Each structure stands twice: as structure tokens, then as C-alpha cells.
mmCIF file of C-alpha atoms in Angstrom:
data_model
loop_
_atom_site.group_PDB
_atom_site.id
_atom_site.type_symbol
_atom_site.label_atom_id
_atom_site.label_comp_id
_atom_site.label_asym_id
_atom_site.label_seq_id
_atom_site.Cartn_x
_atom_site.Cartn_y
_atom_site.Cartn_z
ATOM 1 C CA MET A 1 -0.041 0.073 0.081
ATOM 2 C CA GLU A 2 1.251 3.567 -0.757
ATOM 3 C CA LYS A 3 2.423 5.656 2.113
ATOM 4 C CA GLY A 4 -0.286 8.439 2.786
ATOM 5 C CA LYS A 5 -3.174 6.303 1.430
ATOM 6 C CA THR A 6 -5.428 4.507 3.890
ATOM 7 C CA GLY A 7 -7.494 1.345 2.925
ATOM 8 C CA LEU A 8 -11.059 0.302 3.701
ATOM 9 C CA ALA A 9 -10.028 -1.601 6.824
ATOM 10 C CA ASP A 10 -8.091 1.367 8.151
ATOM 11 C CA TRP A 11 -11.344 3.340 7.260
ATOM 12 C CA VAL A 12 -13.710 1.264 8.971
ATOM 13 C CA MET A 13 -11.658 0.592 12.275
ATOM 14 C CA ARG A 14 -11.068 4.172 12.784
ATOM 15 C CA VAL A 15 -14.797 5.022 12.377
ATOM 16 C CA LEU A 16 -15.516 2.049 14.911
ATOM 17 C CA LEU A 17 -13.259 3.409 17.465
ATOM 18 C CA TRP A 18 -14.295 7.282 16.808
ATOM 19 C CA LEU A 19 -17.894 5.788 17.415
ATOM 20 C CA TYR A 20 -17.068 3.664 20.326
ATOM 21 C CA ALA A 21 -14.809 6.778 21.955
ATOM 22 C CA PHE A 22 -17.638 9.403 21.157
ATOM 23 C CA VAL A 23 -20.308 7.374 23.376
ATOM 24 C CA SER A 24 -18.291 5.510 25.958
ATOM 25 C CA ILE A 25 -15.884 8.633 27.207
ATOM 26 C CA PRO A 26 -18.353 11.216 27.745
ATOM 27 C CA LEU A 27 -20.664 8.641 29.271
ATOM 28 C CA TYR A 28 -17.930 7.492 31.734
ATOM 29 C CA LEU A 29 -16.479 11.260 32.522
ATOM 30 C CA TRP A 30 -20.101 12.098 33.384
ATOM 31 C CA PHE A 31 -20.674 8.880 35.584
ATOM 32 C CA LEU A 32 -17.730 10.090 37.701
ATOM 33 C CA HIS A 33 -18.238 13.587 37.810
ATOM 34 C CA HIS A 34 -22.018 12.524 39.061
ATOM 35 C CA ALA A 35 -20.666 9.856 41.221
ATOM 36 C CA GLY A 36 -18.054 12.247 42.844
ATOM 37 C CA ASP A 37 -20.666 15.110 43.322
ATOM 38 C CA ARG A 38 -23.034 12.626 45.329
ATOM 39 C CA TRP A 39 -20.153 11.138 47.150
ATOM 40 C CA GLY A 40 -19.106 14.700 48.161
ATOM 41 C CA GLN A 41 -22.452 15.579 49.278
ATOM 42 C CA GLN A 42 -22.265 12.949 51.911
ATOM 43 C CA LEU A 43 -19.082 14.492 53.473
ATOM 44 C CA PRO A 44 -19.323 17.055 56.149
ATOM 45 C CA ALA A 45 -20.317 20.578 54.986
ATOM 46 C CA ASP A 46 -16.992 22.147 55.675
ATOM 47 C CA ASP A 47 -14.774 19.397 54.042
ATOM 48 C CA ASP A 48 -12.977 20.960 50.903
ATOM 49 C CA LEU A 49 -13.350 17.329 49.328
ATOM 50 C CA ARG A 50 -17.283 18.154 48.828
ATOM 51 C CA PHE A 51 -16.043 20.816 45.829
ATOM 52 C CA TRP A 52 -12.950 18.762 44.712
ATOM 53 C CA LEU A 53 -14.362 15.357 44.086
ATOM 54 C CA PRO A 54 -16.623 16.053 41.259
ATOM 55 C CA ILE A 55 -13.293 17.527 39.496
ATOM 56 C CA VAL A 56 -10.400 15.417 40.389
ATOM 57 C CA VAL A 57 -12.182 11.991 39.904
ATOM 58 C CA PRO A 58 -12.951 12.436 36.518
ATOM 59 C CA LEU A 59 -10.027 14.216 35.531
ATOM 60 C CA ALA A 60 -7.490 11.419 37.098
ATOM 61 C CA ALA A 61 -9.464 8.778 35.580
ATOM 62 C CA PHE A 62 -8.890 10.394 31.915
ATOM 63 C CA SER A 63 -5.361 11.502 32.325
ATOM 64 C CA PHE A 64 -3.853 8.340 34.220
ATOM 65 C CA THR A 65 -5.791 5.735 32.019
ATOM 66 C CA THR A 66 -4.824 7.938 28.657
ATOM 67 C CA MET A 67 -1.235 7.885 30.015
ATOM 68 C CA SER A 68 -1.199 4.346 30.870
ATOM 69 C CA SER A 69 -2.887 3.510 27.442
ATOM 70 C CA THR A 70 -0.650 5.630 25.455
ATOM 71 C CA SER A 71 2.485 4.221 27.208
ATOM 72 C CA TRP A 72 1.270 0.388 26.387
ATOM 73 C CA TRP A 73 0.310 1.103 22.744
ATOM 74 C CA TRP A 74 3.768 2.988 21.595
ATOM 75 C CA SER A 75 6.342 0.966 23.756
ATOM 76 C CA THR A 76 8.267 -1.494 22.604
ATOM 77 C CA GLU A 77 10.814 -3.792 23.983
ATOM 78 C CA ASP A 78 13.476 -1.745 22.549
ATOM 79 C CA ARG A 79 11.773 1.598 23.154
ATOM 80 C CA PRO A 80 9.912 2.005 26.202
ATOM 81 C CA PHE A 81 7.428 5.302 26.429
ATOM 82 C CA LEU A 82 6.416 6.877 29.441
ATOM 83 C CA LEU A 83 5.599 3.769 31.841
ATOM 84 C CA GLY A 84 6.448 1.279 29.472
ATOM 85 C CA ARG A 85 4.497 -1.988 28.822
ATOM 86 C CA LYS A 86 5.236 -3.297 32.271
ATOM 87 C CA HIS A 87 4.569 0.003 34.458
ATOM 88 C CA TRP A 88 1.352 1.013 33.551
ATOM 89 C CA ARG A 89 -0.665 -1.352 35.729
ATOM 90 C CA PHE A 90 -0.735 0.491 38.836
ATOM 91 C CA MET A 91 -2.124 3.458 37.553
ATOM 92 C CA MET A 92 -4.775 1.696 36.194
ATOM 93 C CA VAL A 93 -5.459 -0.476 39.315
ATOM 94 C CA PHE A 94 -5.837 3.259 41.174
ATOM 95 C CA VAL A 95 -8.347 4.282 38.386
ATOM 96 C CA VAL A 96 -10.443 1.271 38.559
ATOM 97 C CA ALA A 97 -10.465 1.799 42.479
ATOM 98 C CA LEU A 98 -11.177 5.434 42.510
ATOM 99 C CA SER A 99 -14.026 4.649 39.941
ATOM 100 C CA LEU A 100 -15.476 1.618 41.770
ATOM 101 C CA MET A 101 -15.315 3.712 45.150
ATOM 102 C CA ALA A 102 -17.024 6.803 43.549
ATOM 103 C CA GLY A 103 -19.764 4.612 42.026
ATOM 104 C CA PHE A 104 -20.376 2.859 45.160
ATOM 105 C CA PHE A 105 -20.300 5.860 47.587
ATOM 106 C CA GLY A 106 -22.057 8.039 45.206
ATOM 107 C CA SER A 107 -24.967 5.702 44.691
ATOM 108 C CA ALA A 108 -28.240 6.395 46.192
ATOM 109 C CA HIS A 109 -28.452 2.801 47.432
ATOM 110 C CA GLN A 110 -25.191 1.131 48.062
ATOM 111 C CA ASP A 111 -25.870 -2.358 46.878
ATOM 112 C CA ALA A 112 -25.257 -4.964 44.700
ATOM 113 C CA VAL A 113 -27.365 -3.072 41.632
ATOM 114 C CA ALA A 114 -24.805 -0.111 42.507
ATOM 115 C CA VAL A 115 -21.725 -2.351 42.317
ATOM 116 C CA LEU A 116 -22.906 -3.810 39.005
ATOM 117 C CA LEU A 117 -23.621 -0.552 37.338
ATOM 118 C CA THR A 118 -20.256 0.692 38.807
ATOM 119 C CA VAL A 119 -18.428 -2.139 37.437
ATOM 120 C CA MET A 120 -20.069 -1.998 33.695
ATOM 121 C CA VAL A 121 -19.674 1.943 33.428
ATOM 122 C CA THR A 122 -16.024 1.375 34.563
ATOM 123 C CA ILE A 123 -15.522 -1.302 32.171
ATOM 124 C CA ILE A 124 -17.076 0.737 28.910
ATOM 125 C CA GLY A 125 -15.094 3.904 29.864
ATOM 126 C CA ILE A 126 -11.806 2.356 30.580
ATOM 127 C CA VAL A 127 -12.010 0.609 27.392
ATOM 128 C CA GLY A 128 -13.093 3.368 25.508
ATOM 129 C CA LEU A 129 -9.979 5.354 26.964
ATOM 130 C CA TRP A 130 -7.735 2.832 26.449
ATOM 131 C CA LEU A 131 -8.692 2.695 22.589
ATOM 132 C CA LEU A 132 -8.363 6.482 22.342
ATOM 133 C CA PRO A 133 -4.676 6.629 21.269
ATOM 134 C CA PRO A 134 -4.891 4.160 18.334
ATOM 135 C CA ALA A 135 -7.757 5.976 17.237
ATOM 136 C CA LEU A 136 -5.791 9.224 17.203
ATOM 137 C CA SER A 137 -2.605 7.393 15.821
ATOM 138 C CA PRO A 138 -2.183 8.207 12.039
ATOM 139 C CA ARG A 139 -0.909 4.589 11.599
ATOM 140 C CA LEU A 140 -3.955 2.801 13.268
ATOM 141 C CA LEU A 141 -3.567 -1.054 12.107
ATOM 142 C CA ASP A 142 0.197 -0.983 12.672
ATOM 143 C CA THR A 143 -0.769 0.425 15.983
ATOM 144 C CA LEU A 144 -3.342 -2.182 16.845
ATOM 145 C CA ARG A 145 -1.251 -5.195 15.393
ATOM 146 C CA PRO A 146 0.640 -7.299 17.930
ATOM 147 C CA ARG A 147 4.514 -6.210 18.078
ATOM 148 C CA PRO A 148 6.520 -8.861 16.244
ATOM 149 C CA THR A 149 8.845 -10.849 18.835
ATOM 150 C CA ARG A 150 12.125 -11.630 18.179
ATOM 151 C CA PRO A 151 13.240 -15.382 18.480
ATOM 152 C CA ASP A 152 15.602 -14.594 21.517
ATOM 153 C CA ASP A 153 12.348 -13.212 23.232
ATOM 154 C CA ALA A 154 10.391 -16.520 22.788
ATOM 155 C CA ARG A 155 13.211 -18.320 24.434
ATOM 156 C CA ARG A 156 13.323 -15.685 27.663
ATOM 157 C CA ARG A 157 9.806 -16.545 28.098
ATOM 158 C CA THR A 158 9.907 -20.227 28.276
#
């Protein structure tokens, strides 16, 4: 394929990723803002977290997930980017825990339904944020393909 031209597969994949991102990311960020606000309303009136929770929770989820996914998508064994392919997990554990806490404590009824809804929205949103860097990539299909492994890498894993 000539450089600068995109094929049908690239175009279709880009449209699907953008549609998913267009729906999932605003839904997830709105959910986190709303849950953070409701969580903050349960705190004492003089607590500064009442103001900051609806702002910090969505911003932390967006920035940490995007930084982790960007690092994972663009890292290789030879050239680690940001956190590399090995050190992105801690930030994602933090985002998932923050999201689950905000959803559970921000729920009007703290029960199994609140946990299930929070888990579903968290998964939908994190997948959308995780796929945002490849959707923005000019070489979309190259970014989505698995990295080729060298023969000596296969020996190290066994």
C-alpha cells in the first residue's frame, strides 16, 4: 500500500473506534463527575473534598488511563515510552479503584445493583479511554497489530 493512503479496513476501524469513544468516554466522565458529586455531598459541609471530588475523580481517570494506554500502545521492548509496557498496571489499578469507590459511595442505594452498574460503566469507559490513543494514531492498523517478537524473546519467556 502506498504511503499516505488509507485502506478500507483502516477507515472502518477508525470509524468504529471513534464511535465507541464518542459514546463511552463522555458517558464515563459524566458518571464519574456525577458520582463524585454525590459522594462529596455525603461529606461534612466544611470538608473541601465536597468541591474537589467531582472535578478530580474524572480528571484523574482520564489522565491516568490515557497516560497508561498511550505508554502501552507505543512502547516496544527496545524503546519504552512513558511507563513502558510493564509499569502501567499500578495507575490502572488506581483508576479502577477510584471509579468503583466513586460509583459505590455516590450511589443512592449502596447495594449489588450499584456495584454492577459501576463495574459496567467503568469497563465501558476504561475501554474507550484505552482505545483513544490508537484511534488518534495516523498508523492505526500498525498500532493495533501485535508487536513482532524476536526469537530470543520467545526463549526468555519459556
